Coordinates of C-alpha atoms in Angstrom, one line a residue:
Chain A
X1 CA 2.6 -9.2 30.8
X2 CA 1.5 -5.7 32.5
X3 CA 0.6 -2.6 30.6
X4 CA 0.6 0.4 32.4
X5 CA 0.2 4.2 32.0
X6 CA 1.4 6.3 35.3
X7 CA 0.2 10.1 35.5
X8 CA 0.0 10.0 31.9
X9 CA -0.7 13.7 30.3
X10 CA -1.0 14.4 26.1
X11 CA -1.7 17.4 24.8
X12 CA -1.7 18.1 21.0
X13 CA -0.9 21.8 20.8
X14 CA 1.5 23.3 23.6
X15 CA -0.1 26.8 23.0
X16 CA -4.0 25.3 23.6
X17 CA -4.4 25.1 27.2
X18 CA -6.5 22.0 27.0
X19 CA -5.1 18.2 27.4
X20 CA -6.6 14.9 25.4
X21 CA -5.2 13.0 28.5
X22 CA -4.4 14.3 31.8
X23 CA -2.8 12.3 34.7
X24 CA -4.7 9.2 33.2
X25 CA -3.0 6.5 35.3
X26 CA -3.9 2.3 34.9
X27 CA -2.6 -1.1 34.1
X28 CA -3.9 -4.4 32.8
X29 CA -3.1 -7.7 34.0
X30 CA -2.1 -10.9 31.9
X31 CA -5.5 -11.9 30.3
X32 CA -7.7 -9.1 31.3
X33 CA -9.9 -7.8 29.3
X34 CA -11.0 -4.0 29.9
X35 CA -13.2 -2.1 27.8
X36 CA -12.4 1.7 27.3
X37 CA -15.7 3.6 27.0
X38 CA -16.3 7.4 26.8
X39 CA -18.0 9.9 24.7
X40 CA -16.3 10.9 21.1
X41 CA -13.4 13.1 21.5
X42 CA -12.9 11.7 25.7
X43 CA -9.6 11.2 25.0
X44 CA -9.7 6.7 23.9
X45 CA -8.0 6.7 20.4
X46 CA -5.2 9.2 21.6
X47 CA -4.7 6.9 24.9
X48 CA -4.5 3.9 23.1
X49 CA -2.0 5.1 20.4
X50 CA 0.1 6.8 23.8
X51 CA 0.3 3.1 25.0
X52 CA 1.8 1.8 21.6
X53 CA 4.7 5.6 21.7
X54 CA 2.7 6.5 18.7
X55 CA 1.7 9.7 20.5
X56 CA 4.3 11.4 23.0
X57 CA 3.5 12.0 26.4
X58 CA 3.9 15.7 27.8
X59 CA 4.4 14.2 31.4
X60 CA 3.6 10.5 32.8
X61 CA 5.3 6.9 31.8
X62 CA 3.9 4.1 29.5
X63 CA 5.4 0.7 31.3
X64 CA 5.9 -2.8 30.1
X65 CA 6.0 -5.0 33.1
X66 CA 6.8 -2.4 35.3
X67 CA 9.1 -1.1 33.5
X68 CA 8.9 2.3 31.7
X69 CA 9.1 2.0 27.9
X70 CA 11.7 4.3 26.3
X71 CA 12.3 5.5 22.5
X72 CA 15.1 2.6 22.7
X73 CA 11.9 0.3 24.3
X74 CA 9.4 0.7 21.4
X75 CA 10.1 -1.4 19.6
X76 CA 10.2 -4.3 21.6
X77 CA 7.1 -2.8 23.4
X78 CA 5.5 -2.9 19.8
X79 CA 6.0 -6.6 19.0
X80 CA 4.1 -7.2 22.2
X81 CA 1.4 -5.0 22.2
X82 CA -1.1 -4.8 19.2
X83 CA -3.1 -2.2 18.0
X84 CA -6.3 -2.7 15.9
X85 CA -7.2 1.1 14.4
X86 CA -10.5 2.0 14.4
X87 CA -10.4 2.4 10.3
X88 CA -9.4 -1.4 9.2
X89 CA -8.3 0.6 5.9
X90 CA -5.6 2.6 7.3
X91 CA -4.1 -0.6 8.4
X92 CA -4.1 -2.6 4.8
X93 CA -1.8 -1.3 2.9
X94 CA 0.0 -4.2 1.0
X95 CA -1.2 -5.6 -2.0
X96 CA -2.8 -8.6 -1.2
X97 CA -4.2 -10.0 2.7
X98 CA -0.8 -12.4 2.7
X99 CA 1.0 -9.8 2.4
X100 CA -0.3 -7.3 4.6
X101 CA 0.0 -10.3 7.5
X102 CA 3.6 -10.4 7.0
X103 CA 4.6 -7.3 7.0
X104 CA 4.6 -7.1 10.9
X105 CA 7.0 -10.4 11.2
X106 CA 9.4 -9.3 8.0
X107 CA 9.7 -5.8 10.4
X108 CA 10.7 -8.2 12.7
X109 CA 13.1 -9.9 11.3
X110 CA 11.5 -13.5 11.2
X111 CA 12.7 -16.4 8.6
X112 CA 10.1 -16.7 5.6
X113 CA 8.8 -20.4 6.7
X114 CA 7.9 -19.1 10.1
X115 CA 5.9 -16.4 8.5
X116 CA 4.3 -18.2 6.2
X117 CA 3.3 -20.5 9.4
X118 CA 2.4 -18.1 11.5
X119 CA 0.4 -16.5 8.9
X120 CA -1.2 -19.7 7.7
X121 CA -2.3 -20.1 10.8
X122 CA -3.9 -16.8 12.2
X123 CA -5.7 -16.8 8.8
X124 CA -7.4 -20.3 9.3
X125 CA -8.2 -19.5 12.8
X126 CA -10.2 -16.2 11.4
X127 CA -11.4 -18.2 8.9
X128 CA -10.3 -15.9 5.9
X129 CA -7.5 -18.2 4.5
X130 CA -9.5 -18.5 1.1
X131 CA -8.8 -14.7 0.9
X132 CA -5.2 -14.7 1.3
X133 CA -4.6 -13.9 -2.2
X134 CA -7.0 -11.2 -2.6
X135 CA -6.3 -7.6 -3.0
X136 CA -7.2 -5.9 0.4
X137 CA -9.1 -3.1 -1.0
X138 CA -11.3 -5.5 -2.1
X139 CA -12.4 -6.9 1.2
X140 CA -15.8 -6.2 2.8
X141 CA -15.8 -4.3 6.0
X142 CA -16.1 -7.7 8.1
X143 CA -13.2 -9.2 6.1
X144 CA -11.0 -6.1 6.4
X145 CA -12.0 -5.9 9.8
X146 CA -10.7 -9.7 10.6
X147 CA -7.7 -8.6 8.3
X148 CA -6.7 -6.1 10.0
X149 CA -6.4 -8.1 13.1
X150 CA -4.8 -11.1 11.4
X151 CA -2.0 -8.8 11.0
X152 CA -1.7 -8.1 14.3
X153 CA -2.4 -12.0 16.1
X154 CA 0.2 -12.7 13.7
X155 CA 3.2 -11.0 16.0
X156 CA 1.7 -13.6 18.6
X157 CA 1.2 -10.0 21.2
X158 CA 0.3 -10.1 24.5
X159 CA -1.8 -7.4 24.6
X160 CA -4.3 -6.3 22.1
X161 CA -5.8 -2.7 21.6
X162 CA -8.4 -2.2 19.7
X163 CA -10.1 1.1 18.5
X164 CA -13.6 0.6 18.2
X165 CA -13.6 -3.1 17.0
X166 CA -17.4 -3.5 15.7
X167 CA -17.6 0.0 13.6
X168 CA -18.5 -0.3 10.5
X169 CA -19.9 -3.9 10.8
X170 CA -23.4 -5.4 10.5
X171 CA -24.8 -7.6 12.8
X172 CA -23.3 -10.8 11.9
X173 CA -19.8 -9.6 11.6
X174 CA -19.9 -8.1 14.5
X175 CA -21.3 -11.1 16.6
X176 CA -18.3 -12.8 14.6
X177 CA -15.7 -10.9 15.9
X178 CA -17.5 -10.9 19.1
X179 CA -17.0 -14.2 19.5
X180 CA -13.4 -14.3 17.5
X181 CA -12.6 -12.3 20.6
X182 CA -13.7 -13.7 23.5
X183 CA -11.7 -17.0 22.6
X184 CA -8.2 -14.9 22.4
X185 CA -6.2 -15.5 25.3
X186 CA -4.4 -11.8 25.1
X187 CA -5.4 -9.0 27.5
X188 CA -7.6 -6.3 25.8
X189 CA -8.2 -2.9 26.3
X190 CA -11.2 -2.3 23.9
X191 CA -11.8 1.5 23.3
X192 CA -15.4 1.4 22.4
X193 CA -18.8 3.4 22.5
X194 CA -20.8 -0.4 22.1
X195 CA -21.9 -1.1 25.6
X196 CA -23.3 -4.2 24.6
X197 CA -19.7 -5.2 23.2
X198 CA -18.0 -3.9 26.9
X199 CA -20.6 -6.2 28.7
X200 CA -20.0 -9.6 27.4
X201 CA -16.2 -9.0 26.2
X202 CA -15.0 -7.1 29.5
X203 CA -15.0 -7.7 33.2
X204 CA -13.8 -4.7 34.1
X205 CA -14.2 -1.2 32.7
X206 CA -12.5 2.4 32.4
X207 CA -14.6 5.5 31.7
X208 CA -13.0 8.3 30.5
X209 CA -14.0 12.1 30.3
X210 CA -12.8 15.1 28.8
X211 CA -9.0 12.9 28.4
X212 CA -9.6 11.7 32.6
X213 CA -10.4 8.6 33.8
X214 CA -14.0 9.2 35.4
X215 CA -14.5 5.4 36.5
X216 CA -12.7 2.3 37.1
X217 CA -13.9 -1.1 37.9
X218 CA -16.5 -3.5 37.3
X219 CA -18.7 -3.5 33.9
X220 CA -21.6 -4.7 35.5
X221 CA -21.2 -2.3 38.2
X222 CA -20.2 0.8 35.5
X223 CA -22.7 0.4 33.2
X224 CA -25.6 0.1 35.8
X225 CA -25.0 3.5 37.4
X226 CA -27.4 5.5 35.0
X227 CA -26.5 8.7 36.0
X228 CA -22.6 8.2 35.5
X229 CA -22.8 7.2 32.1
X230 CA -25.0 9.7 31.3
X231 CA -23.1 12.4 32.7
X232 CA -20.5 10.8 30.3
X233 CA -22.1 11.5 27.2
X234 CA -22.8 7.8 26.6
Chain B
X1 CA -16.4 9.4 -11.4
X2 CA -15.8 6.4 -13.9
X3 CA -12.2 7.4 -14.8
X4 CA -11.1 7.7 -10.4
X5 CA -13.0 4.0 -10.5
X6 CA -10.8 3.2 -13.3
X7 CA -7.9 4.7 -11.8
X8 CA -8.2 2.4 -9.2
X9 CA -9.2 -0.8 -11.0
X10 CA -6.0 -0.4 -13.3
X11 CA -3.6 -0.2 -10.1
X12 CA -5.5 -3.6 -9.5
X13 CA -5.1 -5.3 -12.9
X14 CA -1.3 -4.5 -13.1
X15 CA -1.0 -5.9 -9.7
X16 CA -2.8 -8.7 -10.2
X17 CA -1.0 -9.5 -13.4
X18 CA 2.1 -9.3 -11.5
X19 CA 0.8 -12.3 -9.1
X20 CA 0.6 -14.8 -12.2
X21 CA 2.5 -17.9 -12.5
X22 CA 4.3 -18.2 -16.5
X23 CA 7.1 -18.8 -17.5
X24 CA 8.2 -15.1 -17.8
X25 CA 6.9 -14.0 -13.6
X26 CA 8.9 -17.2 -12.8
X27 CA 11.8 -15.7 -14.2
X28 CA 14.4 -13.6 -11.2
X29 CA 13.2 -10.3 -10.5
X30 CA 17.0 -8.8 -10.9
X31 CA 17.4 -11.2 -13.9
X32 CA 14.4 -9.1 -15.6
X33 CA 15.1 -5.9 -13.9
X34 CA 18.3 -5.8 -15.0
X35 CA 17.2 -7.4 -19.0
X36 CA 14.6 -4.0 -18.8
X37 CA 17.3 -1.5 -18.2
X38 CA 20.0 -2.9 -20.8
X39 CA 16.7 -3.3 -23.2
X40 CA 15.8 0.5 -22.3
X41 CA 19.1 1.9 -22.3
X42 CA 19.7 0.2 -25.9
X43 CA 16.7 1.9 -27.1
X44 CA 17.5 5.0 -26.0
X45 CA 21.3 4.7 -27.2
X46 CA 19.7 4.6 -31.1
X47 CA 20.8 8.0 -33.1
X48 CA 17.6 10.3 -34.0
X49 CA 16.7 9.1 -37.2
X50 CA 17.7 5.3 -37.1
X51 CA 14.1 3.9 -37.5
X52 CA 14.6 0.9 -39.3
X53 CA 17.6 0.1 -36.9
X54 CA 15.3 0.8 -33.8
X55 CA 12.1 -1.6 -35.8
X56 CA 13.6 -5.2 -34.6
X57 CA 13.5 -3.6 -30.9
X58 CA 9.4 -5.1 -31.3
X59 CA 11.2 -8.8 -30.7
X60 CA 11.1 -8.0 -26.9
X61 CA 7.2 -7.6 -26.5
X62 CA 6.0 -9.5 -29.4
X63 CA 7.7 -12.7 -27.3
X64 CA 7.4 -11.9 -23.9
X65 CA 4.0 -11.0 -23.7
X66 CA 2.3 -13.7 -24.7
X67 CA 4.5 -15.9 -23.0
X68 CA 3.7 -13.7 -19.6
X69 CA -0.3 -14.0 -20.9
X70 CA -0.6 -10.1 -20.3
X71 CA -3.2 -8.8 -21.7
X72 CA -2.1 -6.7 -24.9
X73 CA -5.5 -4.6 -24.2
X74 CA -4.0 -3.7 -20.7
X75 CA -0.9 -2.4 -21.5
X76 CA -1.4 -1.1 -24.9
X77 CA -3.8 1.6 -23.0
X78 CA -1.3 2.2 -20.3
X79 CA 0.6 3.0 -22.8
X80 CA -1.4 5.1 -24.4
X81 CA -1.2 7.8 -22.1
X82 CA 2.7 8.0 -22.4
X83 CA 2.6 8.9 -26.1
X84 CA 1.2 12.1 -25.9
X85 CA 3.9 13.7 -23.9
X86 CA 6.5 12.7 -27.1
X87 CA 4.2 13.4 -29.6
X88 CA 4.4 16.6 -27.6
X89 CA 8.0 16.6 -27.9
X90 CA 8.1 15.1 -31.3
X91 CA 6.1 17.9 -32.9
X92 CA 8.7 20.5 -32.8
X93 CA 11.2 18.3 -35.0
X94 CA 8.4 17.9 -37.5
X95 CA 8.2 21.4 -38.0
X96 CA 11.8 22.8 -37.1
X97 CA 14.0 20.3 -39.0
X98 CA 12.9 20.4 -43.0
X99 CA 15.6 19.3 -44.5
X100 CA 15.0 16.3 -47.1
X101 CA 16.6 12.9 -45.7
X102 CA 15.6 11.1 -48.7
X103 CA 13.2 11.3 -51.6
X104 CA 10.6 7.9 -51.2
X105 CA 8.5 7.9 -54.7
X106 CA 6.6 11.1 -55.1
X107 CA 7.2 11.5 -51.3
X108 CA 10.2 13.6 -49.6
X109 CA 10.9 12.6 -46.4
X110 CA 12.5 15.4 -43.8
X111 CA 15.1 14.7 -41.2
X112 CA 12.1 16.1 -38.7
X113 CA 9.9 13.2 -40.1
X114 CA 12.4 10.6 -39.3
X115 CA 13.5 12.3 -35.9
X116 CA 9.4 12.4 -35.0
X117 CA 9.0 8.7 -36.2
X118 CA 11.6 7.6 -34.3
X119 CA 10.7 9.8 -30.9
X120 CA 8.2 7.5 -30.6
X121 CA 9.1 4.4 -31.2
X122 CA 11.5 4.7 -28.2
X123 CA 8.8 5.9 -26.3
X124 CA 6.6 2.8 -27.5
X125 CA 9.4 0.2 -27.1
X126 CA 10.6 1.9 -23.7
X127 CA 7.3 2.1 -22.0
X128 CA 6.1 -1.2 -23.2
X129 CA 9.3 -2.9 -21.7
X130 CA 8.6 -1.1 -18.1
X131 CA 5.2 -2.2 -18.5
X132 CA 5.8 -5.6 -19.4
X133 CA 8.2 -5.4 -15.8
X134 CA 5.7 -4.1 -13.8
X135 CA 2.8 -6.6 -15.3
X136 CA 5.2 -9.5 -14.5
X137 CA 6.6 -8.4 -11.1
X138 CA 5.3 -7.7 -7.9
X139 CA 6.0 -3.7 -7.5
X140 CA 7.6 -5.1 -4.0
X141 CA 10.4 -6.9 -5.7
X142 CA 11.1 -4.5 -8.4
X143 CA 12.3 -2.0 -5.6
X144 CA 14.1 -4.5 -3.6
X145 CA 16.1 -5.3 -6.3
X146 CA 16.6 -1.9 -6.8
X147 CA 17.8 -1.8 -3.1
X148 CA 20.4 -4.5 -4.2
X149 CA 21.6 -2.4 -6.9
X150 CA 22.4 0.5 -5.1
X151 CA 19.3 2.2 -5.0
X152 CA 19.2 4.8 -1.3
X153 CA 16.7 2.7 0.4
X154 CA 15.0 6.1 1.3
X155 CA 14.1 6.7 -2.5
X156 CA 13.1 2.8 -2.7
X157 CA 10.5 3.8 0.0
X158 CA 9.6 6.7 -1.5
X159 CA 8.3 4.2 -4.6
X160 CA 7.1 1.8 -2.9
X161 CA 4.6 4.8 -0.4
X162 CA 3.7 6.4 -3.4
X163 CA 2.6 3.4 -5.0
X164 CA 0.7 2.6 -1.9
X165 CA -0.9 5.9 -1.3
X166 CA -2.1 6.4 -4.7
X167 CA -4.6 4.0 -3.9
X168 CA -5.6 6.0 -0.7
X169 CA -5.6 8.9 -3.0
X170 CA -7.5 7.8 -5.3
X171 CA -10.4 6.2 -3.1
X172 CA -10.3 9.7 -1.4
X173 CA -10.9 11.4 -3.9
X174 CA -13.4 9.1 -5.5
X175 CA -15.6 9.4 -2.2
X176 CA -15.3 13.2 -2.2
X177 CA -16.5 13.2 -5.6
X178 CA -19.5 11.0 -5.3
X179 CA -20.5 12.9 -2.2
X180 CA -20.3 16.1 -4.5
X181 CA -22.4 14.7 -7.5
X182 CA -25.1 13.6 -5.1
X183 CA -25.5 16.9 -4.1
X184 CA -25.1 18.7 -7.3
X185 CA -27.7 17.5 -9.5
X186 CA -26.6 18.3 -13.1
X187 CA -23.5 18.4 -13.0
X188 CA -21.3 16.2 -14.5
X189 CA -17.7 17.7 -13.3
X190 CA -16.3 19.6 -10.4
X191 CA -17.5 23.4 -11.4
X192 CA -14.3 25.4 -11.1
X193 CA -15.8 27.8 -8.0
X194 CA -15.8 24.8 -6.3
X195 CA -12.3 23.3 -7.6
X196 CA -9.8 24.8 -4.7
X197 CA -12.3 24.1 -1.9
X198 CA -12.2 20.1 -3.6
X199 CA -8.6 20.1 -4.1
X200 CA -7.7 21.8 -0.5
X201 CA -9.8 18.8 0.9
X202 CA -8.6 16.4 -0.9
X203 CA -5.0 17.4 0.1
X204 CA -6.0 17.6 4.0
X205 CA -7.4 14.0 3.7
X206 CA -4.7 12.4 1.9
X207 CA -2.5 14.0 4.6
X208 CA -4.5 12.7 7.4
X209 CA -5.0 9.2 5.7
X210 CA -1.2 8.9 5.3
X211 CA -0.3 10.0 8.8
X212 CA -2.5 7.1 9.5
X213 CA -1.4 4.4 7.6
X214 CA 2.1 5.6 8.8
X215 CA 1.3 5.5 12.5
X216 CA -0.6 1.9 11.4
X217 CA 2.9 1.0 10.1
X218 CA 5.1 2.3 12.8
X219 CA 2.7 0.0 15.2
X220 CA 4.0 -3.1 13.2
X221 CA 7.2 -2.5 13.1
X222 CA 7.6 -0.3 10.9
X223 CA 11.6 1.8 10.8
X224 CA 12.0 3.0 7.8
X225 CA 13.0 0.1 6.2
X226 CA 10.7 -2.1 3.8
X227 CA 10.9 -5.4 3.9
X228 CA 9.8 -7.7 1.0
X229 CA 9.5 -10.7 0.6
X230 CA 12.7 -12.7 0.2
X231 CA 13.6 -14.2 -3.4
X232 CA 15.6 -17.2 -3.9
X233 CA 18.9 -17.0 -5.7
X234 CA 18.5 -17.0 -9.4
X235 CA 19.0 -20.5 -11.3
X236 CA 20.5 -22.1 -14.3
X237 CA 16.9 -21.2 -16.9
X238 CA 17.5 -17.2 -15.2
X239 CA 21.0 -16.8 -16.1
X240 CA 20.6 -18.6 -19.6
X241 CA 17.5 -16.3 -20.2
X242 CA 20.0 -13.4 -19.6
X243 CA 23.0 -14.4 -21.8
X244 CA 20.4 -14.7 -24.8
X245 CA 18.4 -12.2 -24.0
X246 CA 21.4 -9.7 -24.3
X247 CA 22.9 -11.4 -27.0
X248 CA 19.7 -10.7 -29.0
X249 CA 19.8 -7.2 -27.8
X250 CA 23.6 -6.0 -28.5
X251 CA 23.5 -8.4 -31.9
X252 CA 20.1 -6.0 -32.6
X253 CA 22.4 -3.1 -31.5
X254 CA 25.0 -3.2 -34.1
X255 CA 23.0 -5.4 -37.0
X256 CA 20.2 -3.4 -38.4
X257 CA 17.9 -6.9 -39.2
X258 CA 15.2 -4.7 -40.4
X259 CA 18.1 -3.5 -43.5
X260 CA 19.2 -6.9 -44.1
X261 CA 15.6 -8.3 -44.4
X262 CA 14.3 -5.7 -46.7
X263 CA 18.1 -6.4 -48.7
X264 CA 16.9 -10.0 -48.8
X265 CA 13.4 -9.2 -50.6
X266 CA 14.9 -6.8 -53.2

């Protein structure tokens, strides 16, 4: 599975002159995992939900295996990309986590016993089946975190985006997820400002400025330019 | 602060009351949807001033709950916040309609008395029987059985959002105010100069918290429709609790138990 954005311009009020993304053009390969860094405000969070046709382009195309994703396309493009927002709590919304987990497969259409598997067994593998029953404003951050991305593992995607995964963690959930993470076999494209996450998650990085991509290409080569992340507000 | 905490926490009981296992949550959700309305509808179908008729109407809690193990604490305060609005309404009787019914003792009792009385017993019994729904039933099958019954799904999702969001809304509004207090020492309420800046807030939060949940949802899936969990078709113990159940009710109906009881003692 490819995910690609081609000349890809947003911009949030036609009268304002300015664009959160202009001509931003990428794609990610099957497994790749590519962190999204920039300063707040570069232009990450409104990319990300471009890539998922929650925002509308003004010009460019989203694509799906080459393919350019139409209004008709979404929601097949949906079920196959993920996206993790950077709030956990604006993605709970059901009463309890069980719930919330199947909500994305009963959208779907899938028989009740496969949910309840498939659910049964995202939970286990994030190690929060003992709070399937409990409410989801109830969680800790690091649960609703791992919650939040239950209900997303559980429409099996191919890609994963995630808005700034580690906020609002402490150290141990965060080297949790970390490692949650790194044993997923879905391509990523991580929008974060933790360099430290981007360097042991991602072998490959895109910096973006002012809604541009700035930088392309290794992390390790990236994030050891000095001047270039500085001159990115990073 | 204590009452947006409690706000929230009494969302939580109800719906945590609705995941129990008796005898009464095992029961259909249409089989006690549909038992609520004909209960409710019954109720309401009493003349103004039938109280005694309206009296035996207490079967329907004083079984069900403790067979559902709600907690009569729970709902007796929910409830409590519905009678004011019909002693509100009830008020007016007592003072407009002064007419003697009948003469009890040294006591006269007035048409308005009777009309007030009985104002709020079908408030009581009405509210106590959604309440008793809701405490047994996930909020998520109540409105898909309400699909099933005809219900526009649009206004089904408008329930079923609002119920969400009032948790968002509450929560916002709970943070707002704690980040107010900790900056106004002394103060124990919002101080009205400060009210329409709160509320305006408030308002352009919840907005921007919904159009996030909502984009959160459309990510998932999410068009329009809202998918609960399936139920399985109702059995032999939901279909006999139905039949007696609304023999009970229409028997109640048209044979006032509470006159032929009080016949019996004379």
């Amino acid at each position: 599975m490819k995910l690609g954005a081609e000349g890809v311009s947003v911009k949030y009020d036609a009268e304002d002159a300015s664009h959160a993304l202009r001509n931003v053009t990428f794609s990610i390969q099957d497994g790749e995992r590519v962190a999204l860094l920039g300063a707040n405000g570069a232009g990450k969070s409104t990319l990300l939900l471009t890539l998922v046709g929650v925002v509308h382009t003004e010009s460019g195309n989203v694509t799906l295996d080459d393919t350019v994703t139409t209004k008709e396309t979404l929601s097949d493009l949906r079920s196959k990309v993920g996206m993790a927002f950077q709030n956990p709590d604006n993605q709970l919304f059901m009463p309890s986590l069980y719930e919330d987990v199947a909500f994305g497969p009963r959208n779907y259409g899938l028989p009740e016993p496969e949910i309840a598997s498939r659910a049964n067994a995202v939970l286990a593998r994030l190690g929060i089946s003992h709070l399937k029953e409990r409410m989801t404003h109830r969680l800790s951050g690091g649960e609703k975190r791992l919650a939040a991305l239950a209900g997303i593992l559980v429409m099996e995607p191919s890609v994963l985006l995630m808005d700034e995964p580690t906020s609002f963690l402490d150290g141990r959930s965060r080297r949790r997820l970390i490692e949650i993470l790194s044993d997923l076999p879905q391509a990523m494209l991580i929008a974060t400002h933790d360099i430290d996450l981007a360097s042991k998650l991602c072998d490959r990085t895109i910096l973006l400025q002012e809604g541009q991509i700035r930088a392309d290409g290794a992390t390790k080569t990236i994030l050891s330019d000095a001047a270039l992340i500085e001159a990115c507000g990073l | 602060m204590s009452a947006l905490r409690g706000g929230i926490n009494g969302i939580d009981s109800l719906e945590r009351l609705a995941m129990g296992d008796s005898p009464i949550h095992r029961l259909h959700p249409a089989v006690k949807l549909a038992t609520t309305i004909a209960y409710v509808l019954v109720v309401l179908s009493f003349p103004s001033q039938n109280v005694s008729g309206l009296m035996s109407f207490i079967f329907y809690p004083a079984i069900v709950m403790p067979l559902a193990d709600v907690s009569y604490r729970l709902l007796l305060a929910r409830l409590a916040a519905a009678l004011p609005f019909s002693i509100f309404g009830g008020v007016g009787n007592l003072i407009l309609l002064r007419d003697t019914a009948f003469v009890a003792g040294p006591f006269s009792v007035t048409v308005g008395m009777l009309s007030f009385v009985s104002i709020m017993q079908k408030t009581l019994l009405s509210v106590l029987a959604v309440l008793i729904l809701v405490a047994t039933t996930p909020f998520a099958d109540i409105t898909r059985q309400l699909t099933r019954l005809g219900m526009p799904n649009i206004i089904c999702l408008q329930f079923v959002m609002t119920y969400r969001y009032l948790s968002a809304l509450i929560s916002e509004a709970y943070s707002m105010f704690t980040a107010y207090k900790l900056r106004s020492p002394n103060t124990r309420m919002i101080k009205m100069k400060d009210m329409g800046s709160f509320l305006g807030q408030l308002v352009l939060r919840s907005f921007d918290r919904g159009e996030n949940i909502y984009q959160a949802m459309k990510c998932r899936g999410f068009l329009g429709i809202y998918h609960g969990q399936a139920t399985a078709a109702p059995i032999f113990l939901d279909v006999a609790y139905s039949i007696i159940f609304l023999s009970v009710l229409f028997t109640l109906r048209f044979f006032n138990l509470s006159l032929f009881l009080g016949g019996l003692v004379k």
